[in-house]
PDB file of C-alpha atoms in Angstrom:
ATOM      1  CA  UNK A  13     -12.264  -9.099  -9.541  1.00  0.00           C
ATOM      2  CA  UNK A  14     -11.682  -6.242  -6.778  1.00  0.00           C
ATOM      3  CA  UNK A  15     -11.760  -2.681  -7.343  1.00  0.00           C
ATOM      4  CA  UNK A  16      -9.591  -0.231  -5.612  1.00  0.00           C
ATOM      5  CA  UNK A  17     -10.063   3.431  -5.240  1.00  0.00           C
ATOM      6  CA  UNK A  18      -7.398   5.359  -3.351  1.00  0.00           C
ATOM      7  CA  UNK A  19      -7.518   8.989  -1.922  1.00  0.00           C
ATOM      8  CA  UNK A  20      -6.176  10.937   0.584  1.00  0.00           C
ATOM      9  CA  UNK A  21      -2.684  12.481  -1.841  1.00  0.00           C
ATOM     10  CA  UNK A  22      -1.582  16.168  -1.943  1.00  0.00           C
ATOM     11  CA  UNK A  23       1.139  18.705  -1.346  1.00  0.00           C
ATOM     12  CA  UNK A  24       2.745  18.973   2.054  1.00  0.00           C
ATOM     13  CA  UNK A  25       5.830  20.599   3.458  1.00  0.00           C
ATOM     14  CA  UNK A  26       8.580  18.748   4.664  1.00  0.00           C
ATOM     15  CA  UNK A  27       7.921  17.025   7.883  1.00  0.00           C
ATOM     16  CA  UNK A  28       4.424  16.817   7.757  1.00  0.00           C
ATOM     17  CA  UNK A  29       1.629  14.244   7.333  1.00  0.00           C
ATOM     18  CA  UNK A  30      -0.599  12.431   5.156  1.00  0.00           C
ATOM     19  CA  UNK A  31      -3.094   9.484   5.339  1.00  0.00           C
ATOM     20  CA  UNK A  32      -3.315   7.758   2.129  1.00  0.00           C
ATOM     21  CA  UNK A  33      -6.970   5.745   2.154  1.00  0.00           C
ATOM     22  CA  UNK A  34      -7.954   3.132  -0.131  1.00  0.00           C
ATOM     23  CA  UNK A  35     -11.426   1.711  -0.463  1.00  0.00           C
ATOM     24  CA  UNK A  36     -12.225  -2.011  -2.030  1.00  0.00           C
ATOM     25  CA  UNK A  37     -15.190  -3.581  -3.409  1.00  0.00           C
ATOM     26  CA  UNK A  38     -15.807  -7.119  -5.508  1.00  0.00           C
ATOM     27  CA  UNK A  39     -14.496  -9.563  -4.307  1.00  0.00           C
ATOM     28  CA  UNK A  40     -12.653  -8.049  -1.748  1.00  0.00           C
ATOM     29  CA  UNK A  41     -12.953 -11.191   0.585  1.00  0.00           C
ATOM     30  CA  UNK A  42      -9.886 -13.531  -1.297  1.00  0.00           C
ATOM     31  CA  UNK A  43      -7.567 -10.689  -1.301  1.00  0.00           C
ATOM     32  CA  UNK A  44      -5.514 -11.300   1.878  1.00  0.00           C
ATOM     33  CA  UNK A  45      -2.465  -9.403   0.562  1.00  0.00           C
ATOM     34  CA  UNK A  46      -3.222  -5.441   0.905  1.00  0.00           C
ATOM     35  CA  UNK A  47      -0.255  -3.326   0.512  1.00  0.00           C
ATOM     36  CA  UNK A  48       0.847   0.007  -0.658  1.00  0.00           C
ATOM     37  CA  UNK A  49       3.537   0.936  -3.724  1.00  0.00           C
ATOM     38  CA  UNK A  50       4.750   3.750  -5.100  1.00  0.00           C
ATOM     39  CA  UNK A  51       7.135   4.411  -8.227  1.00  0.00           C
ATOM     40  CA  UNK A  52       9.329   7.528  -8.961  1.00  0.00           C
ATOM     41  CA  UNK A  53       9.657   8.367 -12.784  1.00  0.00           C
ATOM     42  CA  UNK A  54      12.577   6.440 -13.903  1.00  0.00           C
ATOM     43  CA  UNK A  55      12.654   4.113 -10.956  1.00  0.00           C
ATOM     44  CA  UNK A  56      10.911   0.664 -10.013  1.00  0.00           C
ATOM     45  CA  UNK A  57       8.496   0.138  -8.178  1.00  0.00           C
ATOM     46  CA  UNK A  58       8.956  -0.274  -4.632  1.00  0.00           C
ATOM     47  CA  UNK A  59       6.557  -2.006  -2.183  1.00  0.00           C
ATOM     48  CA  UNK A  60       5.939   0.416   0.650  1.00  0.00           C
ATOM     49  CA  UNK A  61       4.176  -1.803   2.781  1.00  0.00           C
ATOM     50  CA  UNK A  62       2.085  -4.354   3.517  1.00  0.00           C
ATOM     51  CA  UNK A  63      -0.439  -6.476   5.468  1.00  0.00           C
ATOM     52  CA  UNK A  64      -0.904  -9.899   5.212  1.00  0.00           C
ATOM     53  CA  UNK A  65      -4.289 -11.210   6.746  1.00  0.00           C
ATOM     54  CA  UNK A  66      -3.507 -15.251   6.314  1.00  0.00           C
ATOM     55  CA  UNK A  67      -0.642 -14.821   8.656  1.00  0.00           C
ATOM     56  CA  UNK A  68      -1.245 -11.091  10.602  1.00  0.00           C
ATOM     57  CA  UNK A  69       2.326 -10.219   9.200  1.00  0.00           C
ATOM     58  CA  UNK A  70       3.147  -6.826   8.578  1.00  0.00           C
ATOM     59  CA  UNK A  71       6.049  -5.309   5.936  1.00  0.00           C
ATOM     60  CA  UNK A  72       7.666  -1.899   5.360  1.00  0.00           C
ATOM     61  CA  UNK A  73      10.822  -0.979   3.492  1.00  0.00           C
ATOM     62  CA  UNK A  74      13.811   0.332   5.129  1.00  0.00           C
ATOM     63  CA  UNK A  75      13.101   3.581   3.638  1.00  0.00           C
ATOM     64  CA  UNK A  76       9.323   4.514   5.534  1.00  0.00           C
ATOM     65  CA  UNK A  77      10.162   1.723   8.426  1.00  0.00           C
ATOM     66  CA  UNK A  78       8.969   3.988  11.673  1.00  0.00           C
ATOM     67  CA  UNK A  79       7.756   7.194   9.218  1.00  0.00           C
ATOM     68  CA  UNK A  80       4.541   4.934   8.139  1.00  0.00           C
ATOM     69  CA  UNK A  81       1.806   2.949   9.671  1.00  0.00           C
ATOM     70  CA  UNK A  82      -0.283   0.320   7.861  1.00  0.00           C
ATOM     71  CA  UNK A  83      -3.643  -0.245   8.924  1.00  0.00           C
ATOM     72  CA  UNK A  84      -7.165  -1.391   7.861  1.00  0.00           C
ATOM     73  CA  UNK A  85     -10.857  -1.271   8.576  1.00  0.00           C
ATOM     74  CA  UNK A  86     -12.588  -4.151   7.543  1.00  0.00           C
ATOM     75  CA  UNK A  87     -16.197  -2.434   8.398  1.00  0.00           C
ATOM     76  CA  UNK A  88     -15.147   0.286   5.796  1.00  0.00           C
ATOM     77  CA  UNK A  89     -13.392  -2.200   3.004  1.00  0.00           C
ATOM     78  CA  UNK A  90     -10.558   0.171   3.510  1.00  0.00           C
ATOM     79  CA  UNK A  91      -6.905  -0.020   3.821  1.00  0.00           C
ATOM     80  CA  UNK A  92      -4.798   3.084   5.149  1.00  0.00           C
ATOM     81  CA  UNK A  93      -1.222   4.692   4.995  1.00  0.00           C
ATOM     82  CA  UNK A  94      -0.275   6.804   7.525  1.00  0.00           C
ATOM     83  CA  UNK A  95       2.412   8.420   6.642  1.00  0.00           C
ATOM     84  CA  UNK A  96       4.461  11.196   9.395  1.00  0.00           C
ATOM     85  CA  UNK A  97       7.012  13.047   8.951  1.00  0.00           C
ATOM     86  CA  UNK A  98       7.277  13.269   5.786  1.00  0.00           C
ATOM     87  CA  UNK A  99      10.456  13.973   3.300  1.00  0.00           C
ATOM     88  CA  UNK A 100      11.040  15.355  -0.047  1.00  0.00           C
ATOM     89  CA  UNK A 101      12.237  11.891  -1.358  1.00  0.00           C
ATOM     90  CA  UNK A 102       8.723  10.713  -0.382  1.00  0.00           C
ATOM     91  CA  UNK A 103       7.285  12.714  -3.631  1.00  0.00           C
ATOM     92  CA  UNK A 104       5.841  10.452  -5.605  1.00  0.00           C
ATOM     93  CA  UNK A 105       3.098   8.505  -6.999  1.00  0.00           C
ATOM     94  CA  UNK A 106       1.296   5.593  -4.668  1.00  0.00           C
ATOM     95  CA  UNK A 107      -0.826   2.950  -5.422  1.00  0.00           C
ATOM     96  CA  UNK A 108      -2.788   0.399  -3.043  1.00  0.00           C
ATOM     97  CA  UNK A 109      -2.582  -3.268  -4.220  1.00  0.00           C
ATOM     98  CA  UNK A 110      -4.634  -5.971  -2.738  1.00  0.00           C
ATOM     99  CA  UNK A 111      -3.757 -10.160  -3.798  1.00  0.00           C
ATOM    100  CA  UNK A 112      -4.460 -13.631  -2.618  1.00  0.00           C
ATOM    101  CA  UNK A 113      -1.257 -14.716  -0.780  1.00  0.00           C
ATOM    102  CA  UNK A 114       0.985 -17.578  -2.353  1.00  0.00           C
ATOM    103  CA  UNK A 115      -0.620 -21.087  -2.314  1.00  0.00           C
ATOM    104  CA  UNK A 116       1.938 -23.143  -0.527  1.00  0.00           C
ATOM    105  CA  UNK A 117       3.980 -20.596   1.842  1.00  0.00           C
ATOM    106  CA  UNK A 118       1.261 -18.067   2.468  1.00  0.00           C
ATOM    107  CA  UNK A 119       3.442 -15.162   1.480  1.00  0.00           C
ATOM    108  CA  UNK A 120       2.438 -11.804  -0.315  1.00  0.00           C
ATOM    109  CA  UNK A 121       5.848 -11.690  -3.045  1.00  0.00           C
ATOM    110  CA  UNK A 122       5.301  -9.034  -5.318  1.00  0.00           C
ATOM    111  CA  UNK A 123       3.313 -11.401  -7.893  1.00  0.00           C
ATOM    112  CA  UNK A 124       0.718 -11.995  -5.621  1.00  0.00           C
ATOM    113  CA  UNK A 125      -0.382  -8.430  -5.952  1.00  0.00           C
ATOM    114  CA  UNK A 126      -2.631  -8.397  -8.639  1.00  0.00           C
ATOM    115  CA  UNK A 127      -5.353  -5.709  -8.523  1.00  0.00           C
ATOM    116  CA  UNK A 128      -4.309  -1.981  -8.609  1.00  0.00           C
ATOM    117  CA  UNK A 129      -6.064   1.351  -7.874  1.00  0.00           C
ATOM    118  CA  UNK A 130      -5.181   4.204 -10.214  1.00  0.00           C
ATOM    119  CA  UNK A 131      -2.633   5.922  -7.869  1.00  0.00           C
ATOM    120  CA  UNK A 132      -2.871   8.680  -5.870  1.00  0.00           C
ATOM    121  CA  UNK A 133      -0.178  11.813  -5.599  1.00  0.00           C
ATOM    122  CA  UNK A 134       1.807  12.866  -2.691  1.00  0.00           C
ATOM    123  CA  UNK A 135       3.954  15.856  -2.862  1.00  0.00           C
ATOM    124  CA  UNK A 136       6.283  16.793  -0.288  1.00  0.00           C
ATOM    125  CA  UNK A 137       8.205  20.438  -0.498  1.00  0.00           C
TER     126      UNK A 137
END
């Protein structure tokens, strides 16, 4: 089992930054999926982005694709989300994710994300 603890939320205004930083312990070694959601009220979830260790892919939606940087420090157990220049449409909810990737193709699909930190909030005026 892995625990995940993220940190880093708050209010900023509009084109501004925040660095979203989530810290992992257990068995944080078979977890090769880390990635970062977040869900609106009303809306699905979306995957923000991701890193995949197996294969030293990276992933980001269309919607934070050059906004947001993925990154990690294995010393620290921790995963980060640098997010710049920020929007109002960024308001919401975000949660770290960590997973072991799919058996056969070594992907991180959605399913493969299986341990969850509580969330933390990012609100941008």
């Amino acid at each position: 089992h892995v625990q995940l603890v993220e940190s880093g939320g708050g209010s900023v205004q509009a084109g501004g930054s925040l660095r979203l930083s989530c810290v992992g312990s257990g068995r944080t070694y078979i977890t090769q999926c880390l990635g970062w959601f977040r869900r609106a009220p009303g809306k699905e979830r979306e995957r923000v982005a991701h890193i995949n260790t197996a294969t030293g892919g990276t992933y980001y939606s269309d919607s934070v694709k050059g906004r947001f940087t993925i990154s990690r420090d294995n010393a620290k157990n921790t995963l980060y989300l640098q997010m710049d220049n920020l929007k109002p449409e960024d308001t919401v909810m975000y949660y770290c994710a960590a997973g072991v990737p799919a058996f056969w193709t070594s992907q991180c699909l959605n399913e493969q994300f299986t341990n969850w930190g509580q969330g933390t909030r990012v609100t941008v005026s």
